[in-house]
PDB file of C-alpha atoms in Angstrom:
ATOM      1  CA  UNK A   1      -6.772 -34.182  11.730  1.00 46.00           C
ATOM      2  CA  UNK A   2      -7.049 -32.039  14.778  1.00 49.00           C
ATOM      3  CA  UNK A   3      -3.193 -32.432  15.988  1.00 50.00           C
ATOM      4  CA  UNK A   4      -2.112 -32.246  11.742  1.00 51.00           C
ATOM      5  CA  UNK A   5      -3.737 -28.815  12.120  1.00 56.00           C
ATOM      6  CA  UNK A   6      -2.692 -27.590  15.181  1.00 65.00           C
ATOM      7  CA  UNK A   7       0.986 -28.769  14.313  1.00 66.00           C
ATOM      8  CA  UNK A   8       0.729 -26.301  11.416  1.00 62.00           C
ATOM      9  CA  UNK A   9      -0.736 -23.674  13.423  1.00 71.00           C
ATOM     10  CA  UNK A  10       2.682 -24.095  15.766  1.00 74.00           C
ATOM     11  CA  UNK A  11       4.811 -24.354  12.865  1.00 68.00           C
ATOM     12  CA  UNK A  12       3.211 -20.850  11.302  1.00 71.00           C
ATOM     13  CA  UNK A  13       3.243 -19.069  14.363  1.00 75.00           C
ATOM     14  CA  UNK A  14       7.267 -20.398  14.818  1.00 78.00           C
ATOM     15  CA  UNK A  15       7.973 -19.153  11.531  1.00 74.00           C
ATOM     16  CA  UNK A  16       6.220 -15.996  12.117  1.00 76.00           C
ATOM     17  CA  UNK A  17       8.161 -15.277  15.780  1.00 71.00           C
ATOM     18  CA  UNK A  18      11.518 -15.671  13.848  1.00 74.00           C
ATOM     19  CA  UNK A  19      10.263 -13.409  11.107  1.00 78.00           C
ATOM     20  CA  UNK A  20      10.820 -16.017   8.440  1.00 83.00           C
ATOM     21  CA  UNK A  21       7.348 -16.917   7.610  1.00 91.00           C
ATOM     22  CA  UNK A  22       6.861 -14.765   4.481  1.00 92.00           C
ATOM     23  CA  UNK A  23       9.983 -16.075   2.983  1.00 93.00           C
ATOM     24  CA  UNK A  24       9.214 -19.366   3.397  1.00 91.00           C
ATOM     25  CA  UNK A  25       5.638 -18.815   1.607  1.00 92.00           C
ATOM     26  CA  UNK A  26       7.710 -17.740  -1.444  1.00 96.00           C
ATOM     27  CA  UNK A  27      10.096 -20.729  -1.065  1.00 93.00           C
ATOM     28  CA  UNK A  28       6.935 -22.892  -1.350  1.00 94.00           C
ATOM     29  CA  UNK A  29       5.545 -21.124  -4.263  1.00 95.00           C
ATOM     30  CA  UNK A  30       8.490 -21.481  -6.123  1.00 96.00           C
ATOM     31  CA  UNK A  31       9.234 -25.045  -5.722  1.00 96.00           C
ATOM     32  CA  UNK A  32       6.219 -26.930  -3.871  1.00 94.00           C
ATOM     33  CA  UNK A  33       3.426 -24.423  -4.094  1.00 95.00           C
ATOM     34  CA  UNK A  34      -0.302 -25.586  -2.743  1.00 94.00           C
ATOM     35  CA  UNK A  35      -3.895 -25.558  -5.172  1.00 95.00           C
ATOM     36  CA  UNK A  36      -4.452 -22.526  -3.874  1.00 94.00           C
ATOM     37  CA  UNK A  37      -0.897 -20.868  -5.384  1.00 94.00           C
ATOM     38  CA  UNK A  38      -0.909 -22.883  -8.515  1.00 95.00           C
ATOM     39  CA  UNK A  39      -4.630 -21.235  -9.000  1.00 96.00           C
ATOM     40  CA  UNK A  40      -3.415 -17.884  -8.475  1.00 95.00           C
ATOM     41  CA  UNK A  41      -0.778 -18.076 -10.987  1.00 95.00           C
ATOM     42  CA  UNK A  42      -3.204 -19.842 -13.266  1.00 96.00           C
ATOM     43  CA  UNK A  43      -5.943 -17.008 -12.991  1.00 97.00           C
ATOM     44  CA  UNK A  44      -3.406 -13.680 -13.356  1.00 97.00           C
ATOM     45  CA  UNK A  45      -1.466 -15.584 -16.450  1.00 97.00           C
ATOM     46  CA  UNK A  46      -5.014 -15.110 -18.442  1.00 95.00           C
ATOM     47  CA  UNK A  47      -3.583 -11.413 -18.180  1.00 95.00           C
ATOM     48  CA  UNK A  48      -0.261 -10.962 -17.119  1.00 97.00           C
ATOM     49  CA  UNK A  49       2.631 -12.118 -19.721  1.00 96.00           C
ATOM     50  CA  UNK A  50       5.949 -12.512 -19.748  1.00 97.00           C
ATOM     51  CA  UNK A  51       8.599  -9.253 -19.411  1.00 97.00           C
ATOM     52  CA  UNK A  52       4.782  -7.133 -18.561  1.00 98.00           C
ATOM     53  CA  UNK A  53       5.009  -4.138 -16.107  1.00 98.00           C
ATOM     54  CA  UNK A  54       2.830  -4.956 -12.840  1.00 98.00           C
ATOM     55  CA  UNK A  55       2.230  -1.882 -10.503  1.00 98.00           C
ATOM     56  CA  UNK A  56       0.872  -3.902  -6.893  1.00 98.00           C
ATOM     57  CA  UNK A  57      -1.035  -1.050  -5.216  1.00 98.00           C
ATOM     58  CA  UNK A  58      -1.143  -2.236  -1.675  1.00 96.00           C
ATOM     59  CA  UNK A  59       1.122  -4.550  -1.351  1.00 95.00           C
ATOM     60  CA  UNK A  60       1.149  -5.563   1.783  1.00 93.00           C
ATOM     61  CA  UNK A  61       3.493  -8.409   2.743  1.00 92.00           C
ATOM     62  CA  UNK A  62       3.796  -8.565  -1.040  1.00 93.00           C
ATOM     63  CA  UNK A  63       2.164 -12.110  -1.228  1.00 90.00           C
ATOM     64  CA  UNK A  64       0.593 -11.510  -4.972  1.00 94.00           C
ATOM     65  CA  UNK A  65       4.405  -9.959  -5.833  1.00 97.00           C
ATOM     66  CA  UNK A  66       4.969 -13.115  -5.635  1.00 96.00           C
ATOM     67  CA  UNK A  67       2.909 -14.563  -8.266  1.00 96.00           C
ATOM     68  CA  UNK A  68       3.561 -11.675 -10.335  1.00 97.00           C
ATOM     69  CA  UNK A  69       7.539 -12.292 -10.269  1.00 97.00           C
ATOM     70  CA  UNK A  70       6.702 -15.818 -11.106  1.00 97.00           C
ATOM     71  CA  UNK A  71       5.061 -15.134 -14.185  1.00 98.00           C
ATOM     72  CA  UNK A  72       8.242 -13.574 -14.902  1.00 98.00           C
ATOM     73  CA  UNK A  73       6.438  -9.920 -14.861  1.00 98.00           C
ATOM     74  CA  UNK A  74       8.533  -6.622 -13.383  1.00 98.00           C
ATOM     75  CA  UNK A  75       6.931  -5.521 -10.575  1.00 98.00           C
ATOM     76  CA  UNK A  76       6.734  -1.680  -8.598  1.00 98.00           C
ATOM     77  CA  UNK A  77       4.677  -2.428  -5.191  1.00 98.00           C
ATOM     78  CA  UNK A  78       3.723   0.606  -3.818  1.00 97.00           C
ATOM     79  CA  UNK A  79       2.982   0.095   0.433  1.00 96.00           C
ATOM     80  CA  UNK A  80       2.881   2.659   3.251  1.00 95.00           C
ATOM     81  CA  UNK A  81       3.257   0.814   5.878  1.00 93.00           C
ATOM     82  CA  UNK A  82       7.167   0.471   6.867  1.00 92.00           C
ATOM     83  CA  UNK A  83       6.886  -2.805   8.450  1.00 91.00           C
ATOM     84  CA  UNK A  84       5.691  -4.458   5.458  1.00 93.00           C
ATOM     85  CA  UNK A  85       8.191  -2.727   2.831  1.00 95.00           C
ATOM     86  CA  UNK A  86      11.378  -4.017   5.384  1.00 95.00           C
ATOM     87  CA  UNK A  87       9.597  -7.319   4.680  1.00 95.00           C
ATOM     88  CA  UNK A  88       9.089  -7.410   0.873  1.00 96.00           C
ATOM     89  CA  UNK A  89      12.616  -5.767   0.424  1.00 96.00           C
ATOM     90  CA  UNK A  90      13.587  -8.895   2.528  1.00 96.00           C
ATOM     91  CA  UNK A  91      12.107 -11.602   0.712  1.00 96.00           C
ATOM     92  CA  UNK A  92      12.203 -10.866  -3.024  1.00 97.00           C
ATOM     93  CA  UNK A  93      15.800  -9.057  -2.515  1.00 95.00           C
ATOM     94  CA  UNK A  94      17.548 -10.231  -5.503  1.00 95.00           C
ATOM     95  CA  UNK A  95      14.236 -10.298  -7.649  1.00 97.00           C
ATOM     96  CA  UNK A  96      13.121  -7.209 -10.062  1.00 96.00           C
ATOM     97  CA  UNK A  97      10.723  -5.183  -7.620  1.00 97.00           C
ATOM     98  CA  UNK A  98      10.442  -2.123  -7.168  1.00 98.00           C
ATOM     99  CA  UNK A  99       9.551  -1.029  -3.031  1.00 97.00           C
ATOM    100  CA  UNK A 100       8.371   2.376  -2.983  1.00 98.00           C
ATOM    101  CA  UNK A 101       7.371   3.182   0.689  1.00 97.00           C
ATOM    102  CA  UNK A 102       4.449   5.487  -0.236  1.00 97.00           C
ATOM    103  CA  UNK A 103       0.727   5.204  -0.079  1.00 97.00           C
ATOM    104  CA  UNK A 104      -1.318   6.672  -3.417  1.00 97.00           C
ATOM    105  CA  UNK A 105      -4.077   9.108  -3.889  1.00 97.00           C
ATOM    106  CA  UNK A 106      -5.870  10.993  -5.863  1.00 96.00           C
ATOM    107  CA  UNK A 107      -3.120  13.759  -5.760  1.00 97.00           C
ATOM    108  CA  UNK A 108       0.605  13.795  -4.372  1.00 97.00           C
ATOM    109  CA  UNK A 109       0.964  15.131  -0.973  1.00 97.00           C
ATOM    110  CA  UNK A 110       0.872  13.371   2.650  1.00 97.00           C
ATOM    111  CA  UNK A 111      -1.556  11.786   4.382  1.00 96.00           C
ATOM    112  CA  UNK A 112      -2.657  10.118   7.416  1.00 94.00           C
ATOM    113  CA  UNK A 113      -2.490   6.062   7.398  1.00 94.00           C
ATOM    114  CA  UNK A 114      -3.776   4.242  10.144  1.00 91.00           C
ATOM    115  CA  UNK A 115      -1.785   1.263  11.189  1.00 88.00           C
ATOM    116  CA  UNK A 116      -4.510  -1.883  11.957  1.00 88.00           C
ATOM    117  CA  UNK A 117      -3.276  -4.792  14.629  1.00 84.00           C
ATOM    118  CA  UNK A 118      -3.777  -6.546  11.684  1.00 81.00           C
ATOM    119  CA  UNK A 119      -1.435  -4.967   9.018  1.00 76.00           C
ATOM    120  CA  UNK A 120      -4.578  -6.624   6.186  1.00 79.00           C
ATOM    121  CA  UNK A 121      -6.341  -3.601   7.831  1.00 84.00           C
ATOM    122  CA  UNK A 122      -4.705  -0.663   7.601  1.00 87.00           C
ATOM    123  CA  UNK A 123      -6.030   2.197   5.709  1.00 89.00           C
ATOM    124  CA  UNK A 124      -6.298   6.041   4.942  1.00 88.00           C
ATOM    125  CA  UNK A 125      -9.998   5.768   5.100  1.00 83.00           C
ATOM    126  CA  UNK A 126     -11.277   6.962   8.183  1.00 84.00           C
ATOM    127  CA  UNK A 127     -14.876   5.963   7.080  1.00 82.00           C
ATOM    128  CA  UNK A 128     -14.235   2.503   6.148  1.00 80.00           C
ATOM    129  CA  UNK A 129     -12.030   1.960   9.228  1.00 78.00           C
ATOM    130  CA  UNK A 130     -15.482   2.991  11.165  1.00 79.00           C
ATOM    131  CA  UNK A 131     -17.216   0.245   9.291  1.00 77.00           C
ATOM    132  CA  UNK A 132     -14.613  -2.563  10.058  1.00 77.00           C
ATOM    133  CA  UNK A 133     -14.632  -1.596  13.274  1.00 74.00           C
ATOM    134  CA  UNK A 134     -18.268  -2.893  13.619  1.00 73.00           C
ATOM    135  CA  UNK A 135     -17.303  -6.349  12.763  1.00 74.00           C
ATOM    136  CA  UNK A 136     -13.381  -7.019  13.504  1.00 75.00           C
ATOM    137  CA  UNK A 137     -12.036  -6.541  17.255  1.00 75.00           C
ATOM    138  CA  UNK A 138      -8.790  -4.979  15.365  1.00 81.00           C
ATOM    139  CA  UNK A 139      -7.368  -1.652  16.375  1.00 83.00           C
ATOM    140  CA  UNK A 140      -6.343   1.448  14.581  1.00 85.00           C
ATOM    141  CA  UNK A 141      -4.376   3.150  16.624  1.00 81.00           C
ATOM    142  CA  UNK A 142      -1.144   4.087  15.191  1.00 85.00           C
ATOM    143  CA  UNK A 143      -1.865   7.160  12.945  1.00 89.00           C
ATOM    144  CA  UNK A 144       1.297   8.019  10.954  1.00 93.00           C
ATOM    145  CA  UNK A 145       2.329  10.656   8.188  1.00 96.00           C
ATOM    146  CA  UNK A 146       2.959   8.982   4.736  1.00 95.00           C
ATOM    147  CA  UNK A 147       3.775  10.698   1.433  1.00 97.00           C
ATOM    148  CA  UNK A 148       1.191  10.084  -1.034  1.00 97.00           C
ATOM    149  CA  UNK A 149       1.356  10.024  -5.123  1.00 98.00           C
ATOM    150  CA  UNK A 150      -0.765   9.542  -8.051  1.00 98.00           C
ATOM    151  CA  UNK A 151      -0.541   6.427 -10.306  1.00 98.00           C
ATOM    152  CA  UNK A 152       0.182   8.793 -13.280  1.00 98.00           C
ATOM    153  CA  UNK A 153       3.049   9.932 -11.769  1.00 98.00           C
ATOM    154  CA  UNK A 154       4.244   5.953 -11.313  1.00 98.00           C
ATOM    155  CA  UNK A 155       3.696   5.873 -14.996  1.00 98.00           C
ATOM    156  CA  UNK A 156       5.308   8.793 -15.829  1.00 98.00           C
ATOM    157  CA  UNK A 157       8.302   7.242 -14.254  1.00 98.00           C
ATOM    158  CA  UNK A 158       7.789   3.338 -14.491  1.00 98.00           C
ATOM    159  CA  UNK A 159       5.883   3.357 -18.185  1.00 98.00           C
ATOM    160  CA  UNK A 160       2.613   1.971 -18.230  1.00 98.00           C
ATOM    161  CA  UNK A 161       1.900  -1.319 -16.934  1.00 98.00           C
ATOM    162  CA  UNK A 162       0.178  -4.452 -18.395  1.00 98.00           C
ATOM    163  CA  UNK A 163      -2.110  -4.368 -15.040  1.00 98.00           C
ATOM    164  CA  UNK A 164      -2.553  -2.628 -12.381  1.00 98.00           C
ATOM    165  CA  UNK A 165      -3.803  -4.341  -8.636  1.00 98.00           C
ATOM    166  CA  UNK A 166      -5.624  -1.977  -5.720  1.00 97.00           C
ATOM    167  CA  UNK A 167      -6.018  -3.460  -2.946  1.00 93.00           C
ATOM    168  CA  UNK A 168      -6.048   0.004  -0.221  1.00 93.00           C
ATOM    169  CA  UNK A 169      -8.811  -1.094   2.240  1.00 86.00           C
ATOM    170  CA  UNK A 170     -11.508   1.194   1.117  1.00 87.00           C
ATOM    171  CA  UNK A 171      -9.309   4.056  -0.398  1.00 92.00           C
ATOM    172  CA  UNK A 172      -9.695   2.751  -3.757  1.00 94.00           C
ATOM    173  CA  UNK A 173     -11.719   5.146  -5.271  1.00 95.00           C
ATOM    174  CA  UNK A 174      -8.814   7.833  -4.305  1.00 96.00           C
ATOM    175  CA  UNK A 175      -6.609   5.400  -5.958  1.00 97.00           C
ATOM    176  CA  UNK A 176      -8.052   5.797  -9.590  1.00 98.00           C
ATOM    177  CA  UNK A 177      -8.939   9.416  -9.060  1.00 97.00           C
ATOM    178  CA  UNK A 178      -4.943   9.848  -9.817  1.00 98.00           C
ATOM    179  CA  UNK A 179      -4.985   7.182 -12.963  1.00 98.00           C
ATOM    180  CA  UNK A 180      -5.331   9.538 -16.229  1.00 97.00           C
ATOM    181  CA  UNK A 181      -4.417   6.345 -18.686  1.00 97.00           C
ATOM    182  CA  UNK A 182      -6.038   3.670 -19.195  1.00 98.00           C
ATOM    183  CA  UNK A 183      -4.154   0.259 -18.863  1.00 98.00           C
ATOM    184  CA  UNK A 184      -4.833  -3.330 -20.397  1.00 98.00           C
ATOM    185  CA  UNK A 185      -6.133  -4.537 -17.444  1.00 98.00           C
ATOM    186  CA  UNK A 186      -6.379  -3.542 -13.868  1.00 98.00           C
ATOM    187  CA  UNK A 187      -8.365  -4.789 -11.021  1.00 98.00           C
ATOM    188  CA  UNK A 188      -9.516  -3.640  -7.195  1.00 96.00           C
ATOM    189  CA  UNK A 189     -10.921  -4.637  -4.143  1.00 93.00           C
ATOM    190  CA  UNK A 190     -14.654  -4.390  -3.031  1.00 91.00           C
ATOM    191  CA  UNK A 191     -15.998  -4.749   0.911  1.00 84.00           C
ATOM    192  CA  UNK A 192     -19.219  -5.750   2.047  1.00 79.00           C
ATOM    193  CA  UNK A 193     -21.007  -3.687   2.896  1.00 70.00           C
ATOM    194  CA  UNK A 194     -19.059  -0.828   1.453  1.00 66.00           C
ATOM    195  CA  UNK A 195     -19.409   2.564   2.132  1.00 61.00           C
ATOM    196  CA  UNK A 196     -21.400   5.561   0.245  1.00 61.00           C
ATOM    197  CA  UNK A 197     -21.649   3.804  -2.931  1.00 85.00           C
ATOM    198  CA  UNK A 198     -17.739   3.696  -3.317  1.00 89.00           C
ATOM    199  CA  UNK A 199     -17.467   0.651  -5.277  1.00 91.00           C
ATOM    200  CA  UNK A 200     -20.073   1.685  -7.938  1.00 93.00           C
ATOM    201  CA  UNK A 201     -18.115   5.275  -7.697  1.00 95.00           C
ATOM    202  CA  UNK A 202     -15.062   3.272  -9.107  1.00 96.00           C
ATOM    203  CA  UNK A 203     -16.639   1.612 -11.584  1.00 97.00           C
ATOM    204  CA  UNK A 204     -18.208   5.009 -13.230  1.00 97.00           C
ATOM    205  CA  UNK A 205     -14.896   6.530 -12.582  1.00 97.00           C
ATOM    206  CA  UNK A 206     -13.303   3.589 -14.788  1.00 98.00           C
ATOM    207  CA  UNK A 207     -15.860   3.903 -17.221  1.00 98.00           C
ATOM    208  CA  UNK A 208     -15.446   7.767 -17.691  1.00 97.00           C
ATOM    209  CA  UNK A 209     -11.389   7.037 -17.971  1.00 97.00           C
ATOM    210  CA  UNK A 210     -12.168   4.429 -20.774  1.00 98.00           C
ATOM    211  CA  UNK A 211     -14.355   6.470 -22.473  1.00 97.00           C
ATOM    212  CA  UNK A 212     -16.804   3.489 -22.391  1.00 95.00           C
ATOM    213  CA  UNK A 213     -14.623   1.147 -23.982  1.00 98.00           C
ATOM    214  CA  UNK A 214     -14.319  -0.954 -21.251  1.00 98.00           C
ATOM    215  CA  UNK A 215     -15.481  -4.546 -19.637  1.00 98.00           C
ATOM    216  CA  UNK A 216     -15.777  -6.245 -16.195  1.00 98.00           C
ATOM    217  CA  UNK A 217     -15.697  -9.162 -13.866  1.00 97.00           C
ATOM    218  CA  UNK A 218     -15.763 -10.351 -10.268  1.00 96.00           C
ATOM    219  CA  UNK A 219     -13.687 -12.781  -9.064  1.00 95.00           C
ATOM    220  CA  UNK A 220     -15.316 -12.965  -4.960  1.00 90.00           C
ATOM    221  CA  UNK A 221     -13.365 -14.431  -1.864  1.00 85.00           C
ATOM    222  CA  UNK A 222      -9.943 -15.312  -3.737  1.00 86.00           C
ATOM    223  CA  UNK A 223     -12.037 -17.410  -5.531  1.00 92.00           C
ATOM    224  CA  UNK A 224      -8.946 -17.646  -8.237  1.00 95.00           C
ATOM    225  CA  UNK A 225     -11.568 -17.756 -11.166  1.00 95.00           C
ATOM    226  CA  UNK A 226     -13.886 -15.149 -12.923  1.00 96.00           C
ATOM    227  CA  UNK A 227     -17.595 -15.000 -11.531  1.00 93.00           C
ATOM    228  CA  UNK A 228     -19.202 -14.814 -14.744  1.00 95.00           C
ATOM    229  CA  UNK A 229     -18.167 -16.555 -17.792  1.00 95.00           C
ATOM    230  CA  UNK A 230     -18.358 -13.500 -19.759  1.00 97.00           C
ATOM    231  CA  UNK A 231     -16.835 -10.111 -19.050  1.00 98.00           C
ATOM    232  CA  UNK A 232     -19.719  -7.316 -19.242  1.00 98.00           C
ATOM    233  CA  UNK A 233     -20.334  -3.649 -19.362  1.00 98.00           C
ATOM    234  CA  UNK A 234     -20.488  -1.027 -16.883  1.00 97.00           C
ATOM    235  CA  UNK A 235     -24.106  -0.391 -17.203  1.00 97.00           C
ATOM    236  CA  UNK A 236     -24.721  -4.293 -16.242  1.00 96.00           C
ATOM    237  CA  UNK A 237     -22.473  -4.796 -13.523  1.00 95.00           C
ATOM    238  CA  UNK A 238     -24.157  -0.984 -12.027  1.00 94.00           C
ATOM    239  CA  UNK A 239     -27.055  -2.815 -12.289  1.00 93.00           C
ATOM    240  CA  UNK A 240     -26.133  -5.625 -10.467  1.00 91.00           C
ATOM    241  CA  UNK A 241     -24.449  -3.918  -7.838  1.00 89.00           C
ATOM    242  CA  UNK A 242     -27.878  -1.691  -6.875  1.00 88.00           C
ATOM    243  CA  UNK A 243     -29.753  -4.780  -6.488  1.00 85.00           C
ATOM    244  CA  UNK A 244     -29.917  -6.611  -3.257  1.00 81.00           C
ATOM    245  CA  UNK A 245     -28.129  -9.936  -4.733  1.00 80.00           C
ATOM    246  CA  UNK A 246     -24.944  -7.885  -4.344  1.00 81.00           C
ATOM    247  CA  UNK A 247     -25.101  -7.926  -0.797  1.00 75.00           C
ATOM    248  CA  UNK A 248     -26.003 -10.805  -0.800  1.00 70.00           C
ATOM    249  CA  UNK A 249     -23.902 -14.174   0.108  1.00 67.00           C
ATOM    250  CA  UNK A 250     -23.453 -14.309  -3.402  1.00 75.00           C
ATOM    251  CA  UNK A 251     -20.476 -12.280  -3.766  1.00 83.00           C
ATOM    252  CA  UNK A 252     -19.019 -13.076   0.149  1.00 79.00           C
ATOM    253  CA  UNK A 253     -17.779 -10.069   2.040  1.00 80.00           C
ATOM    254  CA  UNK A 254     -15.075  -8.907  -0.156  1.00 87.00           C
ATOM    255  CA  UNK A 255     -13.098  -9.809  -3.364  1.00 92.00           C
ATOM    256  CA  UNK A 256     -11.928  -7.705  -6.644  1.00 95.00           C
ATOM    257  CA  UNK A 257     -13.446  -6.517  -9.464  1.00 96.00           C
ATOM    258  CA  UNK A 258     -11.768  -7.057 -12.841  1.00 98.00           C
ATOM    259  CA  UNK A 259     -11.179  -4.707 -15.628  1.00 98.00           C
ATOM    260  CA  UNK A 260      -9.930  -4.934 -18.900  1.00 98.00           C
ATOM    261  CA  UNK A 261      -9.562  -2.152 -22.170  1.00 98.00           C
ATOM    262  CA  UNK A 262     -11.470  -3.074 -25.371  1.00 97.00           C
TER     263      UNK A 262
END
């Protein structure tokens, strides 16, 4: 088992020096894809149909693009930093995505990102950086200028989307402080810990946007399944959140939190 795994490691880290390992991971997807992508697919066609809008908020390397495009969705990923747009653009060329080289906020303007040694890492939030910095040996140390806009102004462009994923490393609150309509479905990332109360900020923030009419879920760890088996209000999962099982081992150290219009 050992030398299976470390032949993997060398074949990763091969595919990685020649700048093809990303592409490769959406070969795989499409024609031999592991558990782990199947269950993906599985868990975001409970809410993502065909011909849908997707907005990826985030993107990264674009890895959930993927699964988006595969449900046959249109995708706009949204990603400030440059060396992971030049890879996106690379890998889905051909395939209808959208690259927009921005980060987004609560209003449009610029703002300063902070490129991690680990491009998972990087954020505009200066507080949670201070917090990861406690428990990861990364470094932030490439501060750069990005433009900034607002997710209404995406939809003002794009049209509103089916669902909408945040994953911005502790600057999701910012995030929905731009969203003025609420979509279908949309879903963002916690931390544990987590700083000032941000998550449960987001959640009253989504409940105030959806006027109430509104219902969660967790799904912890890229667990590719729902936590509960039923969806539940805001008032619940607040409760939940304040109590100590939160931070507890119960819901790992990070994962998303689900929401969907009713």
């Amino acid at each position: 088992m050992k030398g299976i795994i470390n032949l993997e490691s060398i074949w990763r880290r091969s595919l990685k020096a020649m700048g093809l390992y990303y592409t490769w991971l959406f070969h795989k997807e499409r024609n031999y894809p592991s558990a782990a992508m199947k269950a993906s697919r599985q868990f975001y066609a409970s809410f993502i149909q065909e011909g849908d809008l997707v907005f990826d908020i985030g993107a990264n390397m674009g890895r959930r693009v993927g699964s988006f495009l595969l449900l046959k969705a249109k995708v706009v990923a949204l990603e400030p930093n440059q060396a992971c747009v030049a890879e996106i653009e690379k890998v889905y060329k051909g395939w209808p995505v959208t690259v927009i080289p921005k980060g987004v906020g609560a209003e449009p303007g610029e703002l300063t990102f902070f490129i991690s040694s680990n491009p998972l890492m990087s954020s505009f939030n200066k507080e949670w950086i201070a917090g990861m910095q406690q428990k990861f040996k990364d470094k932030w140390d490439k501060p750069v200028q990005v433009p900034v806009i607002t997710l209404q102004q995406l939809i003002e462009e794009y049209g509103k989307p089916s669902f909408i994923k945040i994953d911005t490393e502790g600057f999701e609150l910012e995030v929905l402080k731009g969203l003025q309509t609420a979509v279908p479905y949309l879903s963002f990332e916690y931390t544990i810990p987590e700083p000032a109360g941000k998550t449960i900020a987001c959640v009253e923030r989504i409940e105030d946007l959806y006027g109430g009419k509104v219902l969660f879920n967790i799904c912890r760890d890229e667990a590719w399944q729902m936590h509960f088996d039923s969806w539940m209000p805001a008032a619940e999962l607040l409760a939940l959140m304040r109590s100590a099982d939160f931070t507890a081992s119960s819901f790992g150290n990070y994962g998303d939190i689900y929401v969907k219009a009713v």
